[in-house]
Amino acid sequence: MNTGNFTYPIQEYIDKVEELMRQKSDGHHPEINSALDHLLSSGGKRIRPTITLLTGKMLGGSIEKLIILSAAIELLHTATLVHDDLIDGALLRRGIATLNAQWSPAATVLTGDYIFAKAASLAAETESSELIKIFSNTLATIVNGEITQLFANRGVVNREEYYRRIYAKTASLFELSAMAAAMLSPVSKETILSFKQFGYDIGMAFQIIDDILDFTGEQTTIGKPVASDLRQGIITLPAIYYFENSKDHSILEAFANGNYPLESEMENLIHLIKNSDSISSALSEAKSFVIHAREIFADQPDCIEKTALENLTNYIVDRNF
Amino acid sequence: MNTGNFTYPIQEYIDKVEELMRQKSDGHHPEINSALDHLLSSGGKRIRPTITLLTGKMLGGSIEKLIILSAAIELLHTATLVHDDLIDGALLRRGIATLNAQWSPAATVLTGDYIFAKAASLAAETESSELIKIFSNTLATIVNGEITQLFANRGVVNREEYYRRIYAKTASLFELSAMAAAMLSPVSKETILSFKQFGYDIGMAFQIIDDILDFTGEQTTIGKPVASDLRQGIITLPAIYYFENSKDHSILEAFANGNYPLESEMENLIHLIKNSDSISSALSEAKSFVIHAREIFADQPDCIEKTALENLTNYIVDRNF
């Protein structure tokens, strides 16, 4: 099974999304143009536009508006990444130098703002006020999640907080990608809400898998040190499972007291987590989200978009395993 | 003539705008709530909402939507100020500590982003896609202007560049405030464009006066060192007039070569500019913009909003003189 094959029904539209993103984000200033070009070239898998285009095409939405929506969502995502890199002081993303590594904070803040403006402007081109409200509220959710994380205590094992965090960080935008596609399609309010749930489910699964890969992946593949969250005292699902079944919470206490554990202690803990049942428990949880997501479109008539969406859900849990 | 008296026909609505801004920008996080509260308390004269409310009420627009629009525009303005303070490293604005002075850059960036999101969400509540497009494009204009300034050469005397800069920095949002109010009113396309011009004119006048006050004001009143732009090699209208009539461009050359002039040379230059005709020439130019602005609504039927708008245009050129 080639689980990576999910863009074939909409590849030509993905190309148009890329084109629209470039065209709309074209600044008047040459410096910003070259920065944006660089940013948009390192775009990754365009998984959010894929969700929007497959969902909307399956549901009979206008392709033209779906392309606009996809470009708007992907620009919104890009803008949040630009500001994130500044906040984290990240110098590399997907192996490519961030804007932050090359520019002053001022230029990075403004470039992110510029992309936000262009994203909002594109969202308005869908001519749906309801959609624009949800679009803006999703940005508020993402940013609020980041603010919460900024002020959060370290070393805290809390499932509810974890689910809220990954919703804000990832699932909210997946939810928007699927739900807004349904909103641009001739379907009932009930179907729109079903696809909201679909986006939520695959978004939650996607982030849980990311959090597993943070432990199991190779540093060269994930582009950052193994267990980078844990090293900062951020407790993701694999670590939550581990600590729920372990009596030794000394590292958590260290974080809670504002200390950073010794490197040797951290290496030991990472080894224990990787070799415990925690990884497979977290993976099962991600798979449950995906199974639930698949049930949502199971009753749609068979079509190539439906098959591609199935492949996409497989890809989400199978990537890098 | 009490030129400061221009809010009386709409004071109750201004209060509602304040309330809506607070309500909408309420974050889930206590830290951000207290920061936003602090920000919104130091709001200044709310001149942009005043323009929107007076224009829209005069033209028969829906008060409810005008209040929403005003809050959206003022939140957009607030968000740009938050990021500006970070970019400039400003510790005070209007005599009050900036977020930047109290918080990490990360928290400041995110708070600005959060307010952008809330501004966009409010703009969407006007239910006008056309308006939201113009709203987003105004943000793009403002940010693009700041990026241009960031990369601009210092010590350059260029009128066209100056007008472009103050349009991006100030007049674009005044233009939006008046134009969007007309868009929410039962008026012709032609009237909408007239009020776009009206907003542009008073915005240009407003910034020219700010640039004059930067020379003539007391440091304690303007809240920053006298001639703060000139000290950074940014040549505003009074200095443009001065250099157009002076043969001594040595300070400009110093800036162009990446040097900063000696404090004594700078003090001398500021003294020369203040005591030249440059100030009155710049003031005449601001007054021309205001005269042009007044002509635009001269043929509106007499009403209290029209009188208040006249007072507002007087205030713009008379403040602090």
XYZ file of C-alpha atoms in Angstrom:
642
model
C 0.000 0.000 0.000
C 1.431 3.336 -1.023
C 0.009 5.366 1.808
C 1.743 8.501 0.557
C -0.391 8.615 -2.580
C -3.239 10.951 -1.793
C -2.778 14.041 -3.915
C -3.360 12.463 -7.350
C -7.003 13.607 -7.755
C -6.075 17.192 -6.967
C -2.399 17.640 -7.926
C -3.206 20.243 -10.568
C -5.127 22.263 -7.973
C -2.277 22.004 -5.451
C -0.088 23.590 -8.131
C -2.629 26.390 -8.467
C -2.665 26.861 -4.691
C 1.131 27.259 -4.763
C 0.841 29.762 -7.601
C -1.846 31.754 -5.793
C 0.166 31.807 -2.560
C 3.156 33.220 -4.404
C 1.119 35.688 -6.397
C -0.798 37.006 -3.383
C 2.129 37.223 -1.041
C 4.210 39.142 -3.533
C 5.340 42.224 -1.630
C 6.344 45.518 -3.113
C 9.717 45.208 -1.531
C 12.428 43.087 -3.190
C 13.820 41.911 0.168
C 10.471 40.559 1.240
C 9.864 38.954 -2.135
C 13.006 36.912 -1.927
C 12.224 35.947 1.664
C 8.698 34.873 0.743
C 9.963 32.930 -2.225
C 12.365 31.102 0.042
C 9.606 30.435 2.581
C 7.132 29.124 0.047
C 9.718 26.854 -1.547
C 10.172 24.997 1.719
C 6.500 24.237 1.986
C 6.478 20.581 2.976
C 3.663 18.267 1.974
C 0.842 20.843 1.756
C -1.291 18.477 3.784
C -3.843 21.161 4.771
C -4.606 22.205 1.172
C -4.868 18.501 0.324
C -7.527 18.012 3.006
C -9.451 21.076 1.792
C -9.296 20.130 -1.878
C -10.137 16.441 -1.437
C -12.999 17.166 0.969
C -14.437 20.004 -1.085
C -14.124 18.180 -4.406
C -15.735 15.064 -2.932
C -18.623 17.180 -1.622
C -19.120 19.059 -4.912
C -17.737 22.453 -3.859
C -16.544 25.104 -6.299
C -12.938 24.286 -7.202
C -12.112 27.933 -7.718
C -13.156 28.851 -4.173
C -11.519 25.737 -2.718
C -8.209 26.800 -4.278
C -8.579 30.274 -2.763
C -9.455 28.806 0.637
C -6.518 26.376 0.519
C -4.082 29.174 -0.281
C -5.542 31.299 2.537
C -5.199 28.480 5.096
C -1.678 27.594 3.977
C -0.605 31.264 4.157
C -2.104 31.489 7.647
C -0.103 28.383 8.581
C 3.060 29.874 7.029
C 2.627 33.151 8.945
C 2.273 31.328 12.267
C 5.443 29.324 11.470
C 7.401 32.524 10.748
C 6.437 33.989 14.119
C 6.986 30.606 15.829
C 10.530 30.396 14.541
C 11.183 33.855 15.948
C 9.669 32.892 19.295
C 11.591 29.628 19.511
C 14.752 31.224 18.157
C 14.753 28.386 15.598
C 17.423 28.637 12.918
C 16.269 25.739 10.791
C 12.876 24.409 9.727
C 12.637 21.342 7.515
C 16.412 21.600 7.181
C 16.213 25.063 5.610
C 17.391 28.282 7.279
C 14.485 30.186 8.854
C 13.856 33.889 8.207
C 14.764 34.348 11.826
C 18.247 32.970 11.170
C 18.843 35.463 8.370
C 16.972 38.569 9.445
C 16.418 40.886 12.342
C 13.451 40.143 14.624
C 11.800 43.281 13.191
C 11.873 41.974 9.639
C 10.662 38.569 10.771
C 7.735 39.984 12.772
C 6.688 42.171 9.846
C 6.995 39.398 7.279
C 4.716 37.226 9.395
C 2.262 40.130 9.700
C 2.349 40.690 5.966
C 1.513 37.037 5.312
C -1.333 37.222 7.871
C -2.748 40.200 5.975
C -2.553 38.374 2.670
C -4.121 35.253 4.187
C -7.052 37.293 5.507
C -7.426 39.052 2.186
C -7.609 35.697 0.376
C -10.073 34.313 2.918
C -12.300 37.314 2.150
C -12.244 36.335 -1.532
C -14.346 33.289 -0.669
C -17.125 35.874 -0.114
C -18.324 33.992 2.970
C -18.429 36.065 6.164
C -19.152 32.954 8.201
C -16.023 31.325 6.848
C -13.908 34.424 7.531
C -15.120 34.490 11.131
C -14.114 30.853 11.634
C -10.824 31.562 9.868
C -10.032 34.468 12.223
C -11.161 32.529 15.267
C -8.831 29.688 14.313
C -5.929 32.141 14.259
C -7.013 33.342 17.713
C -7.095 29.718 18.939
C -3.608 28.984 17.597
C -2.120 32.145 19.107
C -3.917 31.687 22.418
C -2.479 28.164 22.599
C 1.015 29.527 22.086
C 0.526 32.190 24.751
C -0.744 29.546 27.174
C 2.307 27.422 26.459
C 4.598 30.418 26.977
C 3.252 30.973 30.466
C 2.663 27.284 31.295
C 4.413 25.541 34.136
C 6.999 22.995 33.046
C 7.070 19.333 33.952
C 3.307 18.994 34.359
C 1.597 15.730 33.393
C -1.919 16.690 32.387
C -3.871 14.936 29.676
C -6.547 17.622 29.357
C -3.906 20.306 28.948
C -2.117 18.167 26.366
C -5.243 17.687 24.248
C -6.029 21.411 24.455
C -2.488 22.250 23.436
C -2.368 19.960 20.393
C -5.827 21.114 19.367
C -4.643 24.726 19.375
C -1.305 23.919 17.783
C -2.404 21.555 15.013
C -5.928 20.148 15.050
C -7.675 23.541 14.913
C -6.203 24.268 11.469
C -6.949 20.741 10.183
C -10.497 21.236 11.477
C -10.726 24.529 9.590
C -9.321 22.914 6.427
C -12.029 20.251 6.317
C -14.927 22.240 7.761
C -14.448 25.319 5.565
C -14.247 23.061 2.494
C -17.641 21.637 3.448
C -18.955 25.182 3.989
C -18.094 25.987 0.373
C -19.955 22.885 -0.803
C -23.674 22.204 -1.344
C -24.102 20.143 1.843
C -26.190 20.296 5.014
C -25.193 21.962 8.271
C -24.900 18.449 9.712
C -22.378 17.421 7.057
C -20.357 20.582 7.749
C -20.184 19.617 11.429
C -19.223 16.028 10.527
C -16.305 17.301 8.476
C -15.338 19.643 11.280
C -15.043 16.504 13.416
C -13.135 14.739 10.630
C -10.568 17.559 10.494
C -10.301 17.561 14.277
C -9.693 13.803 14.402
C -6.974 13.696 11.768
C -5.374 16.820 13.224
C -5.193 15.271 16.693
C -3.777 12.046 15.186
C -1.249 14.045 13.166
C 0.114 15.852 16.215
C 0.200 12.721 18.395
C 2.254 11.019 15.680
C 4.542 14.076 15.543
C 4.974 13.783 19.292
C 5.806 10.066 18.965
C 8.299 10.789 16.172
C 9.915 13.338 18.466
C 10.986 10.296 20.547
C 11.461 7.604 17.919
C 12.739 9.596 14.937
C 16.356 10.192 14.060
C 17.619 13.704 14.765
C 18.524 14.105 11.072
C 14.966 13.220 9.993
C 13.021 15.341 12.471
C 15.501 18.209 12.135
C 15.840 18.838 15.873
C 17.223 16.999 18.922
C 15.329 13.865 19.954
C 12.655 14.568 22.606
C 12.976 18.308 22.091
C 9.694 18.956 23.910
C 10.637 16.844 26.930
C 13.988 18.631 27.119
C 12.021 21.845 27.671
C 9.740 20.257 30.246
C 6.794 19.970 27.844
C 5.131 16.627 28.486
C 3.632 15.088 25.345
C 1.521 11.925 25.073
C 4.305 9.277 25.091
C 5.742 10.892 28.235
C 2.273 11.213 29.766
C 1.740 7.433 29.374
C 5.197 6.799 30.769
C 4.783 8.958 33.862
C 1.275 7.622 34.506
C 2.917 4.206 34.937
C 6.126 5.207 36.652
C 6.873 6.097 40.245
C 9.983 8.095 39.450
C 8.872 11.665 38.868
C 12.165 13.270 39.861
C 12.700 14.877 36.462
C 9.202 16.367 36.566
C 9.966 17.792 39.986
C 13.186 19.289 38.692
C 11.296 21.078 35.900
C 8.586 22.181 38.319
C 11.310 23.744 40.460
C 12.705 25.605 37.468
C 15.730 23.348 37.036
C 16.883 21.513 33.948
C 17.821 17.838 34.449
C 21.360 16.644 33.691
C 21.913 15.449 30.126
C 22.649 11.909 31.382
C 19.359 11.791 33.324
C 17.504 13.046 30.265
C 19.135 10.471 27.978
C 18.222 7.747 30.426
C 14.601 8.912 30.626
C 14.291 9.103 26.824
C 15.665 5.557 26.595
C 13.132 4.334 29.169
C 10.210 6.023 27.388
C 11.258 4.700 23.961
C 11.471 1.179 25.323
C 8.260 1.254 27.329
C 4.700 0.561 26.199
C 4.133 4.323 26.096
C 4.987 4.607 22.413
C 2.550 1.893 21.357
C -0.154 3.268 23.689
C 0.198 6.719 22.128
C 0.180 5.165 18.661
C -3.043 3.273 19.459
C -4.595 6.532 20.519
C -3.617 8.224 17.257
C -5.053 5.251 15.358
C -8.359 5.560 17.238
C -8.656 9.157 16.086
C -8.006 8.064 12.512
C -10.540 5.226 12.691
C -13.119 7.687 13.956
C -12.196 10.112 11.159
C -12.670 7.417 8.526
C -16.120 6.506 9.796
C -17.207 10.072 9.055
C -16.800 9.837 5.301
C -17.476 6.086 5.054
C -21.016 6.662 3.805
C -19.950 9.057 1.023
C -20.416 7.549 -2.463
C -17.245 5.890 -3.796
C -15.037 8.299 -5.724
C -11.339 8.919 -6.258
C -11.338 11.691 -3.616
C -12.749 9.285 -1.036
C -10.027 6.723 -1.805
C -7.399 9.461 -1.611
C -8.763 10.641 1.746
C -8.485 7.037 3.010
C -4.874 6.983 1.827
C -4.298 10.316 3.547
C -5.587 8.992 6.877
C -3.310 5.944 6.484
C -0.380 8.213 5.709
C -0.974 10.242 8.844
C -0.425 7.265 11.145
C 2.064 5.338 8.977
C 4.563 8.041 8.103
C 8.072 7.260 9.297
C 7.100 3.984 10.968
C -13.555 77.760 19.013
C -13.253 74.528 20.936
C -11.713 72.489 18.182
C -11.352 69.473 20.452
C -15.115 69.057 20.641
C -15.994 66.509 18.012
C -17.136 63.373 19.784
C -20.368 64.729 21.315
C -22.769 63.278 18.716
C -21.284 59.804 19.100
C -19.808 59.624 22.629
C -22.174 56.857 23.707
C -21.091 54.812 20.691
C -17.403 55.407 21.422
C -18.085 53.897 24.849
C -19.642 50.888 23.148
C -16.614 50.584 20.869
C -14.366 50.490 23.944
C -16.584 47.858 25.519
C -16.582 45.724 22.371
C -12.804 45.993 22.027
C -12.366 44.746 25.573
C -14.938 42.032 25.257
C -13.588 40.716 21.954
C -9.946 40.827 22.885
C -10.515 38.976 26.111
C -8.063 36.070 25.997
C -8.390 32.815 27.818
C -5.145 33.476 29.565
C -5.005 35.752 32.644
C -1.608 37.174 31.675
C -2.879 38.291 28.304
C -6.072 39.697 29.787
C -4.180 42.007 32.089
C -1.870 43.055 29.260
C -4.805 43.791 26.961
C -6.572 45.697 29.667
C -3.488 47.829 30.130
C -3.169 48.362 26.372
C -6.779 49.349 25.877
C -6.692 51.764 28.808
C -3.971 53.787 27.114
C -5.999 54.239 23.994
C -5.581 57.914 23.241
C -8.270 59.952 21.524
C -9.877 57.144 19.507
C -9.756 59.403 16.482
C -10.255 56.564 13.980
C -13.495 55.315 15.587
C -14.651 58.942 15.735
C -14.149 59.300 11.975
C -15.999 56.049 11.312
C -18.907 56.837 13.602
C -19.390 60.469 12.514
C -19.121 59.612 8.821
C -21.373 56.579 9.027
C -23.981 58.266 11.203
C -24.054 61.301 8.892
C -24.546 59.001 5.895
C -27.295 56.964 7.560
C -25.363 53.741 8.179
C -26.346 51.085 10.716
C -24.977 52.171 14.100
C -24.580 48.586 15.224
C -22.319 47.739 12.278
C -20.445 51.045 12.586
C -19.603 50.195 16.192
C -18.332 46.764 15.125
C -16.286 48.315 12.309
C -14.822 50.967 14.627
C -13.756 48.351 17.161
C -12.214 46.227 14.380
C -10.210 49.172 13.000
C -9.054 50.306 16.436
C -7.969 46.748 17.333
C -6.068 46.547 14.048
C -4.393 49.841 14.953
C -3.601 48.562 18.467
C -2.075 45.343 17.102
C 0.207 47.270 14.745
C 1.311 49.493 17.662
C 2.178 46.436 19.789
C 4.407 45.040 17.041
C 5.821 48.521 16.308
C 6.908 48.976 19.892
C 8.697 45.642 19.712
C 10.377 46.603 16.439
C 11.449 50.012 17.707
C 12.389 48.633 21.111
C 10.118 51.347 22.539
C 9.620 51.197 26.280
C 6.967 53.901 26.518
C 3.987 54.905 24.396
C 1.838 57.856 25.417
C 3.845 57.893 28.654
C 2.759 54.361 29.573
C 5.069 51.338 29.634
C 4.739 49.273 26.452
C 4.135 45.513 26.509
C 7.597 45.275 25.058
C 9.052 46.908 28.164
C 7.371 44.368 30.421
C 7.381 41.172 28.435
C 9.563 38.931 26.346
C 9.530 39.524 22.581
C 7.676 36.202 22.257
C 4.761 37.351 24.408
C 4.655 40.699 22.608
C 4.612 39.128 19.139
C 1.845 36.735 20.163
C -0.258 39.413 21.843
C -0.125 41.465 18.647
C -1.099 38.386 16.639
C -3.982 37.689 18.991
C -5.307 41.220 18.560
C -4.964 40.905 14.751
C -7.060 37.751 14.899
C -9.735 39.456 16.978
C -9.737 42.488 14.683
C -10.254 40.255 11.643
C -12.984 38.341 13.419
C -14.808 41.591 14.230
C -14.381 42.869 10.673
C -16.071 39.677 9.489
C -19.043 40.487 11.704
C -19.875 43.393 9.399
C -20.884 40.595 6.963
C -19.310 42.522 4.057
C -16.656 40.559 2.135
C -15.734 43.675 0.194
C -15.065 45.523 3.429
C -12.991 42.638 4.836
C -10.841 42.618 1.687
C -10.145 46.346 2.056
C -9.511 45.845 5.763
C -6.927 43.104 5.088
C -5.344 45.068 2.275
C -4.938 48.054 4.594
C -3.040 45.863 7.029
C -0.842 44.700 4.128
C -0.220 48.350 3.174
C 0.756 49.315 6.728
C 3.109 46.369 7.132
C 4.615 46.805 3.684
C 5.345 50.437 4.560
C 7.146 49.366 7.715
C 9.185 46.781 5.838
C 10.134 49.404 3.251
C 11.216 51.752 6.018
C 13.248 48.990 7.660
C 15.272 48.464 4.503
C 15.264 52.118 3.383
C 18.414 54.136 2.981
C 18.878 56.837 5.622
C 19.320 60.533 4.980
C 17.362 60.548 1.721
C 15.287 63.638 0.826
C 12.480 62.356 -1.354
C 8.975 63.800 -1.336
C 7.361 60.908 -3.184
C 8.844 58.447 -0.731
C 7.681 60.606 2.177
C 4.080 60.723 0.949
C 4.108 56.961 0.343
C 5.487 56.384 3.820
C 2.936 58.535 5.657
C 0.150 57.048 3.554
C 1.175 53.550 4.654
C 1.841 54.581 8.240
C -1.238 56.711 8.934
C -3.437 57.824 6.050
C -4.294 54.290 4.892
C -6.087 53.557 8.171
C -7.865 56.941 8.205
C -8.911 56.211 4.625
C -10.262 52.824 5.716
C -12.083 54.422 8.680
C -14.028 56.837 6.488
C -14.448 54.674 3.393
C -15.637 51.565 5.219
C -18.164 53.693 7.151
C -19.558 54.870 3.811
C -19.614 51.260 2.577
C -21.895 50.378 5.489
C -24.218 53.270 4.592
C -26.931 53.607 1.935
C -24.826 55.754 -0.434
C -23.550 55.550 -4.001
C -20.204 54.091 -5.101
C -19.195 57.686 -5.884
C -19.870 58.827 -2.305
C -17.844 55.873 -0.994
C -14.897 57.007 -3.122
C -15.350 60.615 -1.953
C -15.121 59.511 1.657
C -12.112 57.381 0.818
C -10.502 60.629 -0.363
C -11.728 62.423 2.773
C -10.051 59.835 5.018
C -6.889 60.014 2.942
C -6.745 63.811 3.188
C -7.206 64.028 6.932
C -4.831 61.108 7.470
C -2.104 62.831 5.448
C -2.722 66.084 7.346
C -2.648 64.225 10.673
C 0.753 62.655 9.986
C 2.268 65.880 8.615
C 1.209 67.632 11.815
C 2.728 64.776 13.855
C 5.941 65.250 11.922
C 5.859 69.017 12.640
C 5.189 68.381 16.337
C 8.187 66.068 16.339
C 10.238 69.275 15.815
C 8.216 71.891 17.666
C 6.760 69.884 20.562
C 8.275 69.549 23.997
C 9.874 66.201 24.716
C 7.522 65.708 27.657
C 4.452 66.257 25.437
C 5.426 64.092 22.498
C 6.898 61.440 24.800
C 10.128 60.969 22.852
C 13.230 63.035 22.049
C 12.675 66.051 19.793
C 13.238 65.250 16.086
C 13.334 61.534 16.810
C 12.875 60.689 13.120
C 15.664 63.005 11.957
C 17.959 61.508 14.581
C 17.507 58.174 12.817
C 18.061 59.672 9.380
C 14.369 59.616 8.469
C 13.600 62.837 6.610
C 10.062 64.106 7.247
C 8.316 67.065 5.616
C 9.764 69.946 7.700
C 13.264 68.603 7.022
C 12.433 68.046 3.351
C 11.485 71.742 3.009
C 14.607 72.724 4.898
C 17.013 70.677 2.776
C 15.310 71.740 -0.451
C 16.344 75.295 0.454
C 19.718 74.646 2.041
C 23.092 73.974 0.465
C 24.513 72.202 3.505
C 23.674 68.527 3.116
C 26.586 67.235 5.203
C 24.342 65.529 7.746
C 22.445 63.770 4.977
C 25.746 62.564 3.564
C 26.771 61.302 6.987
C 23.570 59.240 7.223
C 23.950 58.013 3.661
C 27.434 56.761 4.574
C 26.030 54.904 7.565
C 27.318 57.380 10.158
C 25.410 59.179 12.866
C 26.042 62.934 13.188
C 27.472 64.368 16.395
C 24.878 65.473 18.963
C 26.016 69.106 18.636
C 25.582 69.047 14.838
C 22.142 67.498 15.256
C 21.070 70.102 17.843
C 22.246 72.849 15.511
C 20.337 71.404 12.557
C 17.130 71.018 14.614
C 17.474 74.651 15.691
C 17.901 75.770 12.063
C 14.871 73.772 10.892
C 12.664 75.033 13.733
C 13.578 78.623 12.936
C 13.251 78.353 9.174
C 10.154 78.693 6.989
C 10.049 74.907 6.756
C 7.646 74.539 9.664
C 5.111 76.985 8.241
C 5.467 75.494 4.757
C 4.732 72.026 6.120
C 1.822 73.414 8.121
C 0.370 75.058 4.992
C 0.560 71.734 3.256
C -1.315 70.000 6.078
C -3.936 72.750 5.945
C -4.390 72.237 2.200
C -5.165 68.593 2.815
C -7.730 69.579 5.436
C -9.351 72.200 3.183
C -9.669 69.571 0.480
C -11.140 67.144 3.002
C -13.757 69.677 4.106
C -14.876 70.331 0.537
C -15.805 66.672 0.275
C -18.566 66.774 2.854
C -19.499 70.438 2.319
C -22.566 69.506 0.281
C -23.936 67.110 2.910
C -27.113 68.395 4.595
C -26.434 70.267 7.851
C -26.432 67.968 10.870
C -24.566 67.633 14.161
C -22.244 65.006 12.695
C -21.249 67.393 9.897
C -20.433 70.121 12.423
C -18.475 67.642 14.517
C -16.520 66.492 11.448
C -15.651 70.154 10.764
C -14.436 70.463 14.350
C -12.441 67.276 13.905
C -10.684 68.636 10.806
C -9.880 71.826 12.749
C -8.540 69.802 15.628
C -6.241 67.844 13.336
C -4.333 70.962 12.265
C -4.719 72.989 15.482
C -3.672 70.457 18.125
C -0.688 71.625 20.114
C -0.241 74.862 18.140
